[in-house]
mmCIF file of C-alpha atoms in Angstrom:
data_model
loop_
_atom_site.group_PDB
_atom_site.id
_atom_site.type_symbol
_atom_site.label_atom_id
_atom_site.label_comp_id
_atom_site.label_asym_id
_atom_site.label_seq_id
_atom_site.Cartn_x
_atom_site.Cartn_y
_atom_site.Cartn_z
ATOM 1 C CA MET A 18 170.712 159.189 63.154
ATOM 2 C CA ALA A 19 170.802 158.159 59.095
ATOM 3 C CA ALA A 20 173.664 156.578 58.497
ATOM 4 C CA PRO A 21 176.298 159.330 56.763
ATOM 5 C CA ILE A 22 176.859 158.879 53.456
ATOM 6 C CA THR A 23 180.211 157.856 52.712
ATOM 7 C CA ASN A 24 179.914 157.315 48.503
ATOM 8 C CA ILE A 25 178.457 159.315 45.956
ATOM 9 C CA LYS A 26 177.165 157.721 42.803
ATOM 10 C CA LYS A 27 178.094 160.030 39.550
ATOM 11 C CA GLN A 28 174.996 159.247 37.126
ATOM 12 C CA GLN A 29 176.682 158.240 34.033
ATOM 13 C CA VAL A 30 174.597 159.044 30.975
ATOM 14 C CA SER A 31 175.058 157.359 27.674
ATOM 15 C CA GLU A 32 175.350 158.385 23.775
ATOM 16 C CA GLU A 33 172.305 157.659 23.871
ATOM 17 C CA GLN A 34 170.705 159.840 26.216
ATOM 18 C CA ILE A 35 172.891 162.993 24.912
ATOM 19 C CA ALA A 36 171.972 162.353 21.562
ATOM 20 C CA GLU A 37 168.029 162.187 22.480
ATOM 21 C CA GLN A 38 168.309 165.463 24.541
ATOM 22 C CA LYS A 39 169.238 166.986 21.815
ATOM 23 C CA ILE A 40 166.929 165.522 19.326
ATOM 24 C CA ASN A 41 164.198 167.497 21.718
ATOM 25 C CA ASP A 42 165.767 170.738 22.367
ATOM 26 C CA LEU A 43 165.837 171.212 18.340
ATOM 27 C CA LYS A 44 162.310 169.947 17.822
ATOM 28 C CA GLU A 45 161.303 172.278 20.957
ATOM 29 C CA LEU A 46 163.340 175.235 19.337
ATOM 30 C CA LEU A 47 162.134 174.494 16.086
ATOM 31 C CA THR A 48 158.777 174.756 17.162
ATOM 32 C CA GLU A 49 159.365 177.697 19.149
ATOM 33 C CA ASN A 50 160.865 179.758 15.929
ATOM 34 C CA ASP A 51 158.656 178.461 12.599
ATOM 35 C CA GLU A 52 157.663 181.546 11.611
ATOM 36 C CA ALA A 53 161.210 182.604 11.652
ATOM 37 C CA LEU A 54 162.972 179.462 10.577
ATOM 38 C CA GLN A 55 160.091 180.118 6.865
ATOM 39 C CA GLN A 56 161.396 182.867 6.661
ATOM 40 C CA ILE A 57 164.956 181.981 6.593
ATOM 41 C CA PHE A 58 164.132 179.092 4.031
ATOM 42 C CA SER A 59 162.040 181.397 2.179
ATOM 43 C CA ILE A 60 165.523 183.433 1.935
ATOM 44 C CA VAL A 61 167.591 180.701 0.641
ATOM 45 C CA SER A 62 165.304 179.595 -1.824
ATOM 46 C CA ASP A 63 165.580 182.987 -3.671
ATOM 47 C CA LEU A 64 168.755 183.465 -2.771
ATOM 48 C CA ASN A 65 169.143 179.782 -4.859
ATOM 49 C CA ASP A 66 166.997 180.327 -7.709
ATOM 50 C CA ILE A 67 168.961 183.763 -8.322
ATOM 51 C CA GLY A 68 172.057 182.231 -8.811
ATOM 52 C CA VAL A 69 173.535 183.577 -5.763
ATOM 53 C CA LEU A 70 174.031 180.401 -3.487
ATOM 54 C CA ASP A 71 176.520 178.913 -6.786
ATOM 55 C CA ALA A 72 178.168 181.981 -7.290
ATOM 56 C CA VAL A 73 178.960 181.400 -3.344
ATOM 57 C CA ASN A 74 180.023 177.777 -3.272
ATOM 58 C CA LYS A 75 182.448 178.270 -6.828
ATOM 59 C CA MET A 76 184.349 182.020 -4.613
ATOM 60 C CA LEU A 77 184.553 179.640 -1.109
ATOM 61 C CA ALA A 78 186.122 176.442 -4.040
ATOM 62 C CA ALA A 79 188.594 179.067 -4.937
ATOM 63 C CA LYS A 80 188.936 180.712 -1.717
ATOM 64 C CA GLU A 81 192.703 181.222 -1.979
ATOM 65 C CA GLU A 82 192.969 182.860 -5.736
ATOM 66 C CA ILE A 83 189.993 185.157 -5.434
ATOM 67 C CA ALA A 84 192.409 186.324 -1.754
ATOM 68 C CA HIS A 85 195.772 185.526 -3.873
ATOM 69 C CA ILE A 86 194.127 188.462 -6.088
ATOM 70 C CA ALA A 87 192.663 190.762 -3.518
ATOM 71 C CA LEU A 88 195.636 191.133 -1.648
ATOM 72 C CA GLY A 89 197.407 191.851 -5.725
ATOM 73 C CA GLN A 90 194.966 194.940 -6.115
ATOM 74 C CA ILE A 91 194.903 196.042 -1.833
ATOM 75 C CA SER A 92 198.818 196.302 -2.756
ATOM 76 C CA ARG A 93 198.784 198.301 -5.477
ATOM 77 C CA LYS A 94 199.678 201.704 -5.680
ATOM 78 C CA PRO A 95 197.254 203.591 -6.226
ATOM 79 C CA VAL A 96 195.241 201.346 -3.376
ATOM 80 C CA THR A 97 197.757 202.465 -1.259
ATOM 81 C CA ASN A 98 198.046 206.359 -1.510
ATOM 82 C CA VAL A 99 194.266 205.484 -0.952
ATOM 83 C CA ILE A 100 194.034 204.191 1.897
ATOM 84 C CA ASN A 101 196.874 206.322 2.974
ATOM 85 C CA GLN A 102 195.366 209.518 2.348
ATOM 86 C CA LEU A 103 192.121 208.358 3.707
ATOM 87 C CA LEU A 104 194.000 207.497 7.221
ATOM 88 C CA ALA A 105 195.584 211.468 6.805
ATOM 89 C CA VAL A 106 191.933 213.099 6.666
ATOM 90 C CA ALA A 107 190.512 210.594 9.175
ATOM 91 C CA GLY A 108 193.517 212.105 11.149
ATOM 92 C CA LEU A 109 192.547 215.572 10.025
ATOM 93 C CA LEU A 110 189.072 215.202 11.054
ATOM 94 C CA SER A 111 189.671 213.635 14.861
ATOM 95 C CA ALA A 112 192.221 217.077 15.372
ATOM 96 C CA ILE A 113 189.603 219.594 13.875
ATOM 97 C CA ASP A 114 187.343 221.062 16.865
ATOM 98 C CA PRO A 115 182.954 219.261 15.193
ATOM 99 C CA GLU A 116 182.397 222.989 16.988
ATOM 100 C CA ASN A 117 184.895 225.327 14.410
ATOM 101 C CA THR A 118 183.105 222.444 11.685
ATOM 102 C CA LYS A 119 180.113 223.437 12.083
ATOM 103 C CA LYS A 120 179.672 227.078 12.486
ATOM 104 C CA LEU A 121 182.588 226.884 8.975
ATOM 105 C CA MET A 122 179.678 224.649 7.169
ATOM 106 C CA GLY A 123 177.222 226.988 8.217
ATOM 107 C CA SER A 124 178.891 230.037 7.328
ATOM 108 C CA LEU A 125 179.522 228.491 3.480
ATOM 109 C CA ASN A 126 176.411 227.480 3.033
ATOM 110 C CA THR A 127 175.094 231.036 3.396
ATOM 111 C CA GLY A 128 177.681 231.284 1.536
ATOM 112 C CA LEU A 129 176.848 229.937 -1.177
ATOM 113 C CA ASP A 130 173.285 231.561 -0.543
ATOM 114 C CA ASP A 131 174.264 235.187 -0.803
ATOM 115 C CA ALA A 132 176.798 233.641 -4.068
ATOM 116 C CA ASN A 133 174.368 232.723 -5.741
ATOM 117 C CA ASN A 134 172.123 235.533 -5.290
ATOM 118 C CA ALA A 135 174.591 237.951 -6.844
ATOM 119 C CA LEU A 136 174.733 236.157 -10.040
ATOM 120 C CA ALA A 137 171.539 236.323 -10.404
ATOM 121 C CA SER A 138 171.370 240.244 -10.219
ATOM 122 C CA ASP A 139 174.263 240.160 -13.003
ATOM 123 C CA GLU A 140 176.289 242.883 -11.206
ATOM 124 C CA LYS A 141 178.940 244.479 -12.053
ATOM 125 C CA VAL A 142 181.425 245.076 -10.323
ATOM 126 C CA THR A 143 184.081 247.511 -10.558
ATOM 127 C CA ILE A 144 186.613 249.200 -8.282
ATOM 128 C CA PHE A 145 184.477 251.281 -6.623
ATOM 129 C CA SER A 146 182.490 249.080 -5.755
ATOM 130 C CA LEU A 147 185.598 247.047 -3.824
ATOM 131 C CA MET A 148 186.760 249.638 -2.243
ATOM 132 C CA LYS A 149 183.504 250.196 -1.204
ATOM 133 C CA VAL A 150 182.523 246.922 0.335
ATOM 134 C CA ILE A 151 185.620 245.855 1.409
ATOM 135 C CA LYS A 152 184.324 248.462 4.567
ATOM 136 C CA ASP A 153 181.205 246.143 5.075
ATOM 137 C CA PRO A 154 181.732 244.387 8.221
ATOM 138 C CA ASP A 155 180.968 240.486 6.679
ATOM 139 C CA VAL A 156 182.906 241.393 3.974
ATOM 140 C CA ASN A 157 185.753 242.382 6.035
ATOM 141 C CA ARG A 158 185.523 239.227 8.568
ATOM 142 C CA ALA A 159 185.151 237.170 5.615
ATOM 143 C CA LEU A 160 188.643 238.890 4.566
ATOM 144 C CA ASN A 161 190.614 239.153 7.906
ATOM 145 C CA PHE A 162 189.536 235.402 8.502
ATOM 146 C CA GLY A 163 190.853 234.878 4.244
ATOM 147 C CA ILE A 164 194.037 236.538 5.018
ATOM 148 C CA HIS A 165 194.702 234.443 8.061
ATOM 149 C CA PHE A 166 194.256 231.396 7.061
ATOM 150 C CA LEU A 167 196.266 231.740 4.744
ATOM 151 C CA LYS A 168 199.141 233.086 6.748
ATOM 152 C CA GLY A 169 199.114 229.915 9.172
ATOM 153 C CA LEU A 170 198.552 227.671 5.703
ATOM 154 C CA GLY A 171 201.878 229.415 5.008
ATOM 155 C CA LYS A 172 203.250 228.528 8.221
ATOM 156 C CA GLY A 173 202.591 224.478 8.437
ATOM 157 C CA LEU A 174 203.885 224.864 4.833
ATOM 158 C CA LYS A 175 207.552 225.625 5.852
ATOM 159 C CA GLU A 176 207.414 223.846 8.731
ATOM 160 C CA GLU A 177 207.262 220.904 6.788
ATOM 161 C CA CYS A 178 208.981 221.609 4.265
#
């Protein structure tokens, strides 16, 4: 039988060997990605030629001043109002059923097309033509929608006050 292992020797790797291994890994990485590196160098060269790198360096040097100016601009009343409005609109849009919005947008497009066609015909609207058009099922449906929309809007305004 073999003698039992009683001592385990841990292999010591010197810093020089670690550095050499890192250099070998880097060489391998460079050879594998030659084309990508050429493109990166080309992009960086173009950015340097047009002065973007100088501008970025100066911006980094003045980062505290830029941050102070940006925060000052963002905290202005008009900007905070815009942010609050966007958040309110986002909340409203998330509460609306997408199918209803799709149906309403399609109807709106159809209505705009019909309205443009009517403008081209230059037809006069009389009281009698209004009375007649109210009996049209499409117009009646739109009026019914509008009346109930206005009623709901008024109800919502009353609750807000």
